[in-house]
Coordinates of C-alpha atoms and ligand atoms in Angstrom, one line a residue:
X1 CA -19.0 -10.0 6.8
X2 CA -20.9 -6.9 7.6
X3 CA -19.8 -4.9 4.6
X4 CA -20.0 -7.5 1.9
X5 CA -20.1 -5.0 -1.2
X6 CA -18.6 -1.4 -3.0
X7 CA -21.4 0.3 -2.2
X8 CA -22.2 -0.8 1.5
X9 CA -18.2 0.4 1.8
X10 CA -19.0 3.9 0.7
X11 CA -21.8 4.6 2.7
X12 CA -20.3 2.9 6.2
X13 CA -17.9 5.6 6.0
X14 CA -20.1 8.1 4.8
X15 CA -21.5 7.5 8.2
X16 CA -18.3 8.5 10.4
X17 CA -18.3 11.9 11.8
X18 CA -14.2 11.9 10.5
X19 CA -11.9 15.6 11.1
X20 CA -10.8 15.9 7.5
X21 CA -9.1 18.9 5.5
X22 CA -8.9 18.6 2.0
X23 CA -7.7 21.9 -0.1
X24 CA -7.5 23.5 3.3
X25 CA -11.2 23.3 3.7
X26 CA -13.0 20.8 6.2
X27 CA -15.2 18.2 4.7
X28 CA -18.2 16.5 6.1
X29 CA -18.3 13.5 3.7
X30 CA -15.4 12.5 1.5
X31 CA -17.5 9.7 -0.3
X32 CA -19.2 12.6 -2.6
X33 CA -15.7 14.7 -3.0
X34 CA -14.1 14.3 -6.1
X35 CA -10.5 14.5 -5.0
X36 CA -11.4 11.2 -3.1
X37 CA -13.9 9.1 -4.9
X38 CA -11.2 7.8 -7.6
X39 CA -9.2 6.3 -4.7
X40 CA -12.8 5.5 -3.3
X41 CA -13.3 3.3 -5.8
X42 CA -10.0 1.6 -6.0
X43 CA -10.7 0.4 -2.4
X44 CA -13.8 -0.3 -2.9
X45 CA -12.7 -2.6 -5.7
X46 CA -11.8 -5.4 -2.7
X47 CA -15.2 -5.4 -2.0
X48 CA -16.2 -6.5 -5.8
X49 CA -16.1 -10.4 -6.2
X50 CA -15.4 -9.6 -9.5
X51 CA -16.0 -11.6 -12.1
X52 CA -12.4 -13.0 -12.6
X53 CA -12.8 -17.2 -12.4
X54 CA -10.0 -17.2 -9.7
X55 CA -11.4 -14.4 -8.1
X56 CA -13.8 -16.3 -5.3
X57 CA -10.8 -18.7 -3.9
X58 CA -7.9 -15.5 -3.7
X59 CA -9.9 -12.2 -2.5
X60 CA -12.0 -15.0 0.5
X61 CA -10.3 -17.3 3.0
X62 CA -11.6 -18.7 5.9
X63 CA -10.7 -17.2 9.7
X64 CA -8.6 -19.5 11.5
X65 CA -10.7 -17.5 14.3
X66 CA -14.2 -18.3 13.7
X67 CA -14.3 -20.4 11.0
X68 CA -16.2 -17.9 8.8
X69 CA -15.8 -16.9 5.1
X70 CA -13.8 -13.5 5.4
X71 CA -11.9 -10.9 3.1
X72 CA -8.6 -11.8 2.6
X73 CA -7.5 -8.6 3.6
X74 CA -8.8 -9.3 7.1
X75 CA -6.8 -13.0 7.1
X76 CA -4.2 -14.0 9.5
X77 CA -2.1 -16.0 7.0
X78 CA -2.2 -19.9 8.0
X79 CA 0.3 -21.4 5.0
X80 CA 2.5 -20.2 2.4
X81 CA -0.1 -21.2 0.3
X82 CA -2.0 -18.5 1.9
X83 CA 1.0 -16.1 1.1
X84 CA 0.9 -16.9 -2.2
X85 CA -2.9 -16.2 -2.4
X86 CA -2.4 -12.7 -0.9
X87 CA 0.0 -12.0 -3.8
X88 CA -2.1 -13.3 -6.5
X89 CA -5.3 -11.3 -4.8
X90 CA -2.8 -7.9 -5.3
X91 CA -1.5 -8.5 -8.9
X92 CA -5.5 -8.9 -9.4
X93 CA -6.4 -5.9 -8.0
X94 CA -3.9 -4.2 -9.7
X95 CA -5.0 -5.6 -13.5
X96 CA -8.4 -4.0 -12.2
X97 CA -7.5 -0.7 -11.2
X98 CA -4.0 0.0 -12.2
X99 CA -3.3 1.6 -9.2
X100 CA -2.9 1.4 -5.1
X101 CA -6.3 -0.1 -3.6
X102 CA -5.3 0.6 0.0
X103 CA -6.1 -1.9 1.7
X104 CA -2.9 -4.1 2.2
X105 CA -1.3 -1.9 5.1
X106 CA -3.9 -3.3 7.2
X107 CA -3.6 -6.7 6.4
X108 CA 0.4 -6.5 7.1
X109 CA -0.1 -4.9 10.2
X110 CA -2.4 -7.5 12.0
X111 CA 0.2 -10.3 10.6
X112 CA 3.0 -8.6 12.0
X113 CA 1.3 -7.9 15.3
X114 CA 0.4 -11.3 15.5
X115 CA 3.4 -13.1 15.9
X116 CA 5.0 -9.7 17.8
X117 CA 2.3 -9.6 20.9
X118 CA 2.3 -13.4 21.0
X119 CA 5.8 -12.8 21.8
X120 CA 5.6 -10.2 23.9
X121 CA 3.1 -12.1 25.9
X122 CA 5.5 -14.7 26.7
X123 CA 9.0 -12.1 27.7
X124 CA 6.6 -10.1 29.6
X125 CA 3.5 -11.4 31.0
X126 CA 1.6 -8.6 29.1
X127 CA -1.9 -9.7 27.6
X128 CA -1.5 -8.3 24.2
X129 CA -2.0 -11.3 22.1
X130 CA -5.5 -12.0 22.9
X131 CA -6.4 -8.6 22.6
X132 CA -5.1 -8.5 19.0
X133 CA -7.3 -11.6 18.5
X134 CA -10.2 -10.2 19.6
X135 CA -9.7 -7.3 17.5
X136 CA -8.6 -9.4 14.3
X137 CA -12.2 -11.3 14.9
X138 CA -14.4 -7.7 15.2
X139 CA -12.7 -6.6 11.9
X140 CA -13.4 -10.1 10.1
X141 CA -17.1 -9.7 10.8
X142 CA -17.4 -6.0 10.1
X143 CA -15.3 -6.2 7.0
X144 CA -13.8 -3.1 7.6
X145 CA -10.7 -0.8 6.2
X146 CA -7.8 -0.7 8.4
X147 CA -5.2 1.9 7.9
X148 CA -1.6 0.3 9.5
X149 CA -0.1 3.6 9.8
X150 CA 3.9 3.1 10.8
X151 CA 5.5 6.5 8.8
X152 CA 6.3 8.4 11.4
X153 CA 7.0 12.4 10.9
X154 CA 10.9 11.4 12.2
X155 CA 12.1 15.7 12.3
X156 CA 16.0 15.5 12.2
X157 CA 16.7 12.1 10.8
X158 CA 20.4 12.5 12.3
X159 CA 18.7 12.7 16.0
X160 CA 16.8 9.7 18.0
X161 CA 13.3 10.1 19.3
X162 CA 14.0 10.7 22.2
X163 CA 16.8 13.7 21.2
X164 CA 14.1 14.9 18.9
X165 CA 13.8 19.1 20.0
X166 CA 10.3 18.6 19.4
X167 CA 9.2 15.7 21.2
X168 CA 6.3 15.1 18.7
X169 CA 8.1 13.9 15.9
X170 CA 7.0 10.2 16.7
X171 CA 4.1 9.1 18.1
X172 CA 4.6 8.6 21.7
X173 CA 2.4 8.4 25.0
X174 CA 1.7 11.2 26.8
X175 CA -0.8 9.9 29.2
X176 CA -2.0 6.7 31.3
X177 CA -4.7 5.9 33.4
X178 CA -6.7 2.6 34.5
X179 CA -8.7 2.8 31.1
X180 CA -5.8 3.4 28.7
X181 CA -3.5 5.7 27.2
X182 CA -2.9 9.2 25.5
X183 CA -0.7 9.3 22.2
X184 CA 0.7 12.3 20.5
X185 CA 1.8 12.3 17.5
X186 CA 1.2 12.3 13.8
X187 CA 1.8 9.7 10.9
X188 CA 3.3 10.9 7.6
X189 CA 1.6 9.4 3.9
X190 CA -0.7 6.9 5.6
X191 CA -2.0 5.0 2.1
X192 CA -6.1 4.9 1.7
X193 CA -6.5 7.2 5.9
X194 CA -9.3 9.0 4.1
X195 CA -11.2 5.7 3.1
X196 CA -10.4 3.8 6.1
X197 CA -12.8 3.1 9.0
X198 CA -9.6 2.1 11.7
X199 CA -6.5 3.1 12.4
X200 CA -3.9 0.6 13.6
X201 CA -0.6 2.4 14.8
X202 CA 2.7 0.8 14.8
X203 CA 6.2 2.3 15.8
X204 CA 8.2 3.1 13.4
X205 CA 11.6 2.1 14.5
X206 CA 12.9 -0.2 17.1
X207 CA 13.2 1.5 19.9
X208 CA 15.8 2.0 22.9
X209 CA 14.9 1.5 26.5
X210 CA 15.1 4.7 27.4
X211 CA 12.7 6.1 24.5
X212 CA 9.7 3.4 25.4
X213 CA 6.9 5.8 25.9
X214 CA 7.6 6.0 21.5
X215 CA 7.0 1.8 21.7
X216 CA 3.4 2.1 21.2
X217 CA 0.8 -0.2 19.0
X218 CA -2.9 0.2 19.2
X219 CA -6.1 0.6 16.7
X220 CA -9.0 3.3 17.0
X221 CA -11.8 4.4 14.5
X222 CA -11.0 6.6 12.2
X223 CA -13.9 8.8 14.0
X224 CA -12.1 9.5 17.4
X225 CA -11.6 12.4 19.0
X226 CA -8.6 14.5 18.4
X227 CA -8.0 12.5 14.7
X228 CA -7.0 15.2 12.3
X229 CA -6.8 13.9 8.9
X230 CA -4.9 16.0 6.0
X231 CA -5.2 15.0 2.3
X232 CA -1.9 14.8 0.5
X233 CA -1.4 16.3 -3.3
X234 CA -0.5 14.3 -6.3
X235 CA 0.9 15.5 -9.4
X236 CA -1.9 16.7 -11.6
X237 CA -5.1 15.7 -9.0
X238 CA -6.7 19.1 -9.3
X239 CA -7.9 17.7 -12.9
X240 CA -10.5 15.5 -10.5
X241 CA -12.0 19.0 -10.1
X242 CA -12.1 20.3 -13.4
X243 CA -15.2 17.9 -14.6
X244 CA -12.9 16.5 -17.6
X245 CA -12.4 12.7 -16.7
X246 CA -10.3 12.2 -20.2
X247 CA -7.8 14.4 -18.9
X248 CA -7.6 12.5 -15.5
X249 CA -6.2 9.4 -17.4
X250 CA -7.4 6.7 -15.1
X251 CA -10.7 8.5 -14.5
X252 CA -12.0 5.5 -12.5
X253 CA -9.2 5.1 -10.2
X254 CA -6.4 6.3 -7.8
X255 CA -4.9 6.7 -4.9
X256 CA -4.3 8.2 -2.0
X257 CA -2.3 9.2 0.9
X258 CA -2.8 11.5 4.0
X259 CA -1.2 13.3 7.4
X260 CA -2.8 11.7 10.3
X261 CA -2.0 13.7 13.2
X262 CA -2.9 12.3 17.0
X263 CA -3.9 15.3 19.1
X264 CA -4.2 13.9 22.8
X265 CA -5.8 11.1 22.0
X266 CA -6.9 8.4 24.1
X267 CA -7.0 4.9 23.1
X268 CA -8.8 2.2 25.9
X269 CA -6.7 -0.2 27.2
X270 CA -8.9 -3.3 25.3
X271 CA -7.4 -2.1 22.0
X272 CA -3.4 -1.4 23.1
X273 CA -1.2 -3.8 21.8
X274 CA 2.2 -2.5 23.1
X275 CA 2.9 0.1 25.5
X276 CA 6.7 0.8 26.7
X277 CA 7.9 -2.7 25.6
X278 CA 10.8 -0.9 23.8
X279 CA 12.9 -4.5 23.1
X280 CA 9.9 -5.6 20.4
X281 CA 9.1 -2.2 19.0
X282 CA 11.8 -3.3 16.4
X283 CA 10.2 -6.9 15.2
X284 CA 7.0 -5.2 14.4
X285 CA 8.7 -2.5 11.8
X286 CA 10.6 -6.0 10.8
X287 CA 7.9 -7.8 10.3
X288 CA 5.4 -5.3 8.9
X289 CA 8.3 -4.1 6.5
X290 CA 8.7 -7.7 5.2
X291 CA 5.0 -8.7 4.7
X292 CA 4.4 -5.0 2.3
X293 CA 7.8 -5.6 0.7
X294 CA 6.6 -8.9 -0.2
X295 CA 3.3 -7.0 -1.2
X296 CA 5.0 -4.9 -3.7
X297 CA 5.3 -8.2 -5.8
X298 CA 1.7 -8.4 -6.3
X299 CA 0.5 -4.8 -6.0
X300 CA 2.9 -3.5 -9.0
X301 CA 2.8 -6.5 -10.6
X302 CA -0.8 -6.0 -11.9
X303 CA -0.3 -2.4 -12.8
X304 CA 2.6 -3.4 -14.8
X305 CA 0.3 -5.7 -16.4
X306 CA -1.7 -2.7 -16.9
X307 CA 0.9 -1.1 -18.3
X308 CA 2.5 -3.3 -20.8
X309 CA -1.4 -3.9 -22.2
X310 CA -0.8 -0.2 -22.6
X311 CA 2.2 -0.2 -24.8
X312 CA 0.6 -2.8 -26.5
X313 CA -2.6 -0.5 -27.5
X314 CA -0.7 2.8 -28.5
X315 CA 1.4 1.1 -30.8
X316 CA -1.0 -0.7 -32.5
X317 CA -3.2 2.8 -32.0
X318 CA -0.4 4.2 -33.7
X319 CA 0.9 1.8 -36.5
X320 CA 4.2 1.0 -34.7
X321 CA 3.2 -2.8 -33.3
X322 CA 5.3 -4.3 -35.7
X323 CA 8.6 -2.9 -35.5
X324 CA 11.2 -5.3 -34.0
X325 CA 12.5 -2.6 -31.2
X326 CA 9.0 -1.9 -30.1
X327 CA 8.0 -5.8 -29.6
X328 CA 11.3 -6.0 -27.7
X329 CA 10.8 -3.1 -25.7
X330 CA 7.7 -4.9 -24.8
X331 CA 9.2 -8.1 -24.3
X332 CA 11.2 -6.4 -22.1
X333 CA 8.8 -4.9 -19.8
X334 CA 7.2 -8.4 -19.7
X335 CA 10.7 -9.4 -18.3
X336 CA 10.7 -7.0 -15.8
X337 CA 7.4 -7.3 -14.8
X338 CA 7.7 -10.9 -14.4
X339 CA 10.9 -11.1 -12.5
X340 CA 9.1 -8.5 -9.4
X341 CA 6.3 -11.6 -9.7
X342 CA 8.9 -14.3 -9.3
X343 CA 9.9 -12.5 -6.3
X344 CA 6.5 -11.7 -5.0
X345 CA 5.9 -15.8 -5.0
X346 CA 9.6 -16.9 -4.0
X347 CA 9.3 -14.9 -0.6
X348 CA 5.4 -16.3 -0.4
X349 CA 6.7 -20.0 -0.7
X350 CA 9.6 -19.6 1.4
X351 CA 7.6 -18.4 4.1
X352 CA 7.5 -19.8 7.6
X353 CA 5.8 -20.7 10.5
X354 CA 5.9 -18.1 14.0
X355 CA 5.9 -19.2 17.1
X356 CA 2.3 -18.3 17.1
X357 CA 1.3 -20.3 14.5
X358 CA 0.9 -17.4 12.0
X359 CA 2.9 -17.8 8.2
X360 CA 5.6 -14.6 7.8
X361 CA 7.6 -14.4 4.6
X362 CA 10.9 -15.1 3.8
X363 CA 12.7 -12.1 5.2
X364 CA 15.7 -11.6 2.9
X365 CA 13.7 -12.9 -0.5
X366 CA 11.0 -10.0 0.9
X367 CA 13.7 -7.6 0.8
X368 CA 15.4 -8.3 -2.3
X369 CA 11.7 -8.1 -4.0
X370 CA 11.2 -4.8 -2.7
X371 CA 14.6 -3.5 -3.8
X372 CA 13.8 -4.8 -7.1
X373 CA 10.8 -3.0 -7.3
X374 CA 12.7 0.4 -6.5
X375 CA 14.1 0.2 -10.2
X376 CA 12.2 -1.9 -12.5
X377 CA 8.4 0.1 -12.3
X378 CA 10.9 2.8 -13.6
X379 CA 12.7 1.3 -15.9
X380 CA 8.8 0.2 -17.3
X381 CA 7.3 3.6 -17.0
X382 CA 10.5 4.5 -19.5
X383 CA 10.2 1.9 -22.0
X384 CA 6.3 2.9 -22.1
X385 CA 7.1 6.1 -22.6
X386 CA 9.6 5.7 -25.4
X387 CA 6.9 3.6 -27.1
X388 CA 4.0 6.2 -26.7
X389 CA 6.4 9.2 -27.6
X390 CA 5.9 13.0 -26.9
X391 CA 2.2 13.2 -27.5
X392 CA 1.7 12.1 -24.3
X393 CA 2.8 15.0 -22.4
X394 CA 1.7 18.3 -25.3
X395 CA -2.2 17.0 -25.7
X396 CA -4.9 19.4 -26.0
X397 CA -7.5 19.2 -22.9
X398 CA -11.2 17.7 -23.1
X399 CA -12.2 20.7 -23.1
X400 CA -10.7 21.5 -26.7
X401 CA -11.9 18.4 -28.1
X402 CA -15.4 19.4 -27.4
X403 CA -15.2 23.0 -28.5
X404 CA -16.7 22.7 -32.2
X405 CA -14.6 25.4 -33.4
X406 CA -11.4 23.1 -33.5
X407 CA -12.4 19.9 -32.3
X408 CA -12.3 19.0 -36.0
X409 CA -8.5 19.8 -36.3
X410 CA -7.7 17.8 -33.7
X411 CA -9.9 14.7 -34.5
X412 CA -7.7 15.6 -38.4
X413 CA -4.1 16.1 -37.0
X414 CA -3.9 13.8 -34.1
X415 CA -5.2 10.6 -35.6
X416 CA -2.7 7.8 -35.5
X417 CA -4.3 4.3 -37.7
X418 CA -7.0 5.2 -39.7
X419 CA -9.0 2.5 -38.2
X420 CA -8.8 4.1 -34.7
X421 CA -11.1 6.5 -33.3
X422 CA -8.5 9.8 -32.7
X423 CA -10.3 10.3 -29.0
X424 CA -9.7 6.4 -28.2
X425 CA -5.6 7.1 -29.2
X426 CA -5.9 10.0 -26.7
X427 CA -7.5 7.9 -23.9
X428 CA -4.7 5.3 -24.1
X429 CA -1.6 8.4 -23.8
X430 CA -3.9 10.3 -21.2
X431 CA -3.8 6.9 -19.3
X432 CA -0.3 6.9 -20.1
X433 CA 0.7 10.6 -19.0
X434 CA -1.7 9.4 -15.9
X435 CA 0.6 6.5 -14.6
X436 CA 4.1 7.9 -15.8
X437 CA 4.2 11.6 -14.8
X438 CA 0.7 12.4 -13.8
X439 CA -1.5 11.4 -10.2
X440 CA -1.4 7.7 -11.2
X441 CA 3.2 7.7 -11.0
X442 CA 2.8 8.5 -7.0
X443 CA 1.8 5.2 -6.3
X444 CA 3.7 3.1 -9.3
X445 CA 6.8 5.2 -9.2
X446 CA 7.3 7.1 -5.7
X447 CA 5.5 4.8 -4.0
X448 CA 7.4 2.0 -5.5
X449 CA 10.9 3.7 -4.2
X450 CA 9.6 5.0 -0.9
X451 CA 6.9 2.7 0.2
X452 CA 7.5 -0.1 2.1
X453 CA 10.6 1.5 3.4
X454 CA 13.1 3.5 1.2
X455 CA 15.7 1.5 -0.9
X456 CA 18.4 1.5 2.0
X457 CA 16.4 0.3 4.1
X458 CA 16.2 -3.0 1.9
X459 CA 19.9 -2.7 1.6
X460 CA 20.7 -2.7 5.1
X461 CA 18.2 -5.9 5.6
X462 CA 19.9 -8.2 2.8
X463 CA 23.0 -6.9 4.2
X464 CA 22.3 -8.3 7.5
X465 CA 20.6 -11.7 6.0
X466 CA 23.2 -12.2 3.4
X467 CA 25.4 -14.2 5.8
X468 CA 28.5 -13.8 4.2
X469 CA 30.8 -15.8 5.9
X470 CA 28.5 -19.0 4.9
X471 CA 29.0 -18.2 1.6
X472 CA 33.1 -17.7 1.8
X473 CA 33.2 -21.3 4.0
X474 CA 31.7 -22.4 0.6
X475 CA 34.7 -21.5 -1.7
X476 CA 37.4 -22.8 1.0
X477 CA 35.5 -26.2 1.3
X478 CA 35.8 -26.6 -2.7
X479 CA 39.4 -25.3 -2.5
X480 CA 40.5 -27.4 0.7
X481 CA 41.3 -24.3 2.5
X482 CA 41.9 -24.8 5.9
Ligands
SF4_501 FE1 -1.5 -2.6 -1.3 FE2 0.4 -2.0 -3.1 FE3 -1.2 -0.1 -2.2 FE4 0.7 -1.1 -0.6 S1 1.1 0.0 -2.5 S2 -1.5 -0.7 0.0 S3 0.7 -3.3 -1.3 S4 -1.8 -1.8 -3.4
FE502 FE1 2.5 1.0 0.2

């Protein structure tokens, strides 16, 4: 492993000559830009062995390809007890930075491309699989960041790609020749683009015949020509600028999202991984969907852990801890919390083996793990909210609390236990505010609806797995209906 720590992370992509727009202004180096380096670090977090005792056997594995110790996050799964470690490695990367670290897309998208071009190979003759091999073995030793970008733009969600009056609106080819491809395109809220040394592109839907210049899959660096990267907002992030890290809540960490927008970009031939194959554009947004559904039940999981440690603080911070509806508020969240785990490891152990001799999840247990995780991370963000109470959206700034003039009237009239430091009661709602309504609720609430795939998409999925009519052949076997 070529990067094999935080700090080697931050200064290989310091050294990529990226097209970035931040604020509308182009920036050189996002490793030194404050509206980055908190979602910096998160990532960067996956390059810490951490001190955790389980840490060393869940963030490593060893390459089915070369035989090598290699990051997880670079691991073609080989068992479900490797799907099970991937969960555990997110729920504890999540306990450490209580937010999105970024990395997983990547790690979904080489599984999912795994099985799909072995596939491919074998309907089509095409040479995909080894490619994809090849590739999966250069990221292992390099250790690098690998955006899976799938979102695509979409335009009128009632029309096709191909009836699309802007042609653009998914990534498509526009060129060939001997050497490769031209794409056009761009990818909507592509998690961690900004901190990300490759891009691996995936279609976005399955695709029809006659729309098979959109059923497109390669990788580039993040560094190639005609890459235009735009970062997103998040509620609140223009505190990173204001040199006040109390008020940022999770000073530390964050996370982020971007538009990645394909000018004419060409992409050589050794790193395509499906061009025009229409009929399997739709088991890669299958797959892919079910291995970061299933990642939701790790990811979330150690925020909520986060979280619930949270509610604990501020009401012992506050001289609520022991009234009964507060420790079963908290019981509560521990519920929840729990029950997105349960799923998390259900769909791990359930997994399977492809025809390629890669593990993939148990689709439907995926599904209903991500649809869970549509509701409960709100349903905990409200219980730690009723438990904080207002303060945590009508505090004074930093700023205040340093201005002698009144600093002294707020240490007075905002202490909770007289034990507790006023300044450490404030840290705990600031983190609260942070993760509920501030920067930090993008990725445990929006994201937690929207990423992945949007709840109906989970719907539609169980609805298609469910199979019903097994289940009614159950009821007229016990009844002797014929
Ligand atoms: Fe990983 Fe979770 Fe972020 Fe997705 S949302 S990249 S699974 S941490
Ligand atoms: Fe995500």
């Amino acid at each position: 492993m070529k990067i094999s720590s935080p700090t080697e992370y931050k200064l290989s992509l310091s050294n990529l000559k990226r097209r970035i727009y931040i604020l509308g202004e182009q920036v050189e180096d996002t490793t030194e830009h404050p509206m980055v380096i908190p979602s910096l670090n998160a990532i960067a977090e996956t390059y810490n062995p951490g001190d955790e005792p389980e840490a060393s056997e869940i963030l490593f594995a060893e390459s089915h390809l070369t035989g090598k110790r290699i990051s997880r996050f670079t691991h073609i799964h080989q068992s479900t007890d490797d799907l099970v470690k991937k969960v555990l490695m997110q729920r504890l990367l999540g306990r450490r930075t209580s937010t999105c670290f970024q990395r997983c897309v990547g790690m979904d998208g080489i599984n999912a491309l795994y099985s799909v071009t072995y596939e491919c190979d074998q309907r089509h003759g095409t040479e995909y699989h080894k490619r994809l091999k090849d590739y999966i073995a250069w990221i292992q030793e390099e250790n690098v960041v690998v955006d899976g970008a799938m979102t695509d733009v979409k335009g009128d969600r009632s029309l096709r790609p191909c009836e699309q009056q802007d042609p653009d609106m998914f990534v498509r080819i526009v060129d060939r020749d001997a050497r490769g491809i031209v794409v056009r395109g761009a990818k909507a809220h592509q998690t961690g683009a900004l901190n990300s040394h490759e891009i691996l592109v995936m279609p976005t839907t399955a695709m029809r015949e006659e729309e098979s210049e959109y059923a497109v899959s390669f990788a580039i660096p993040a560094d190639t020509k005609g890459v235009i990267f735009i970062l997103g907002r998040q509620p609140s992030d223009t505190r990173r600028l204001e040199a006040s890290p109390l008020d940022m809540g999770n000073p530390r960490f964050s996370s982020q999202e971007a538009l990645v927008i394909f000018d004419d970009v060409f992409v050589p031939k050794e790193r395509v991984f499906m061009a025009w194959e229409a009929d399997v554009s739709g088991l890669v947004v299958e797959r892919f969907a079910a291995f970061h559904r299933q990642s939701y039940g790790g990811c979330k999981v150690g925020v909520g852990d986060v979280l619930i440690g949270a509610a604990k603080l501020i009401s012992d911070y506050q001289g609520t801890s022991r009234a009964s509806h507060i420790r079963e508020k908290i019981v509560e969240m521990v519920h929840l919390n729990e029950t997105l785990f349960c799923c998390g490891i259900a769909c791990s152990s359930m997994g399977r083996k492809t025809s390629a001799g890669n593990y993939e999840v148990d689709t439907l247990l995926a599904n209903v793990c991500k649809l869970n995780v549509t509701r409960f991370p709100f349903e905990i963000a409200r219980l730690l909210q009723d438990i904080a109470g207002g303060l945590l959206v009508t505090m004074p700034s930093e700023k205040d609390m340093k201005n002698p003039e009144i600093s002294g009237f707020i240490e007075k009239y905002l202490k909770g236990s007289a034990d507790v430091p006023t300044v450490d009661r404030i840290k705990v709602l600031k983190f609260i505010e942070n993760m509920t309504v501030g920067c930090g609720a993008a990725a445990y609430l929006t994201e937690s609806i929207h990423g992945a795939g949007s709840p109906q998409a989970q719907r539609i999925m169980i609805s298609r797995l469910a199979n019903l009519k097994e289940k009614s052949e159950l009821v007229k076997k016990i009844l002797d209906i014929k």
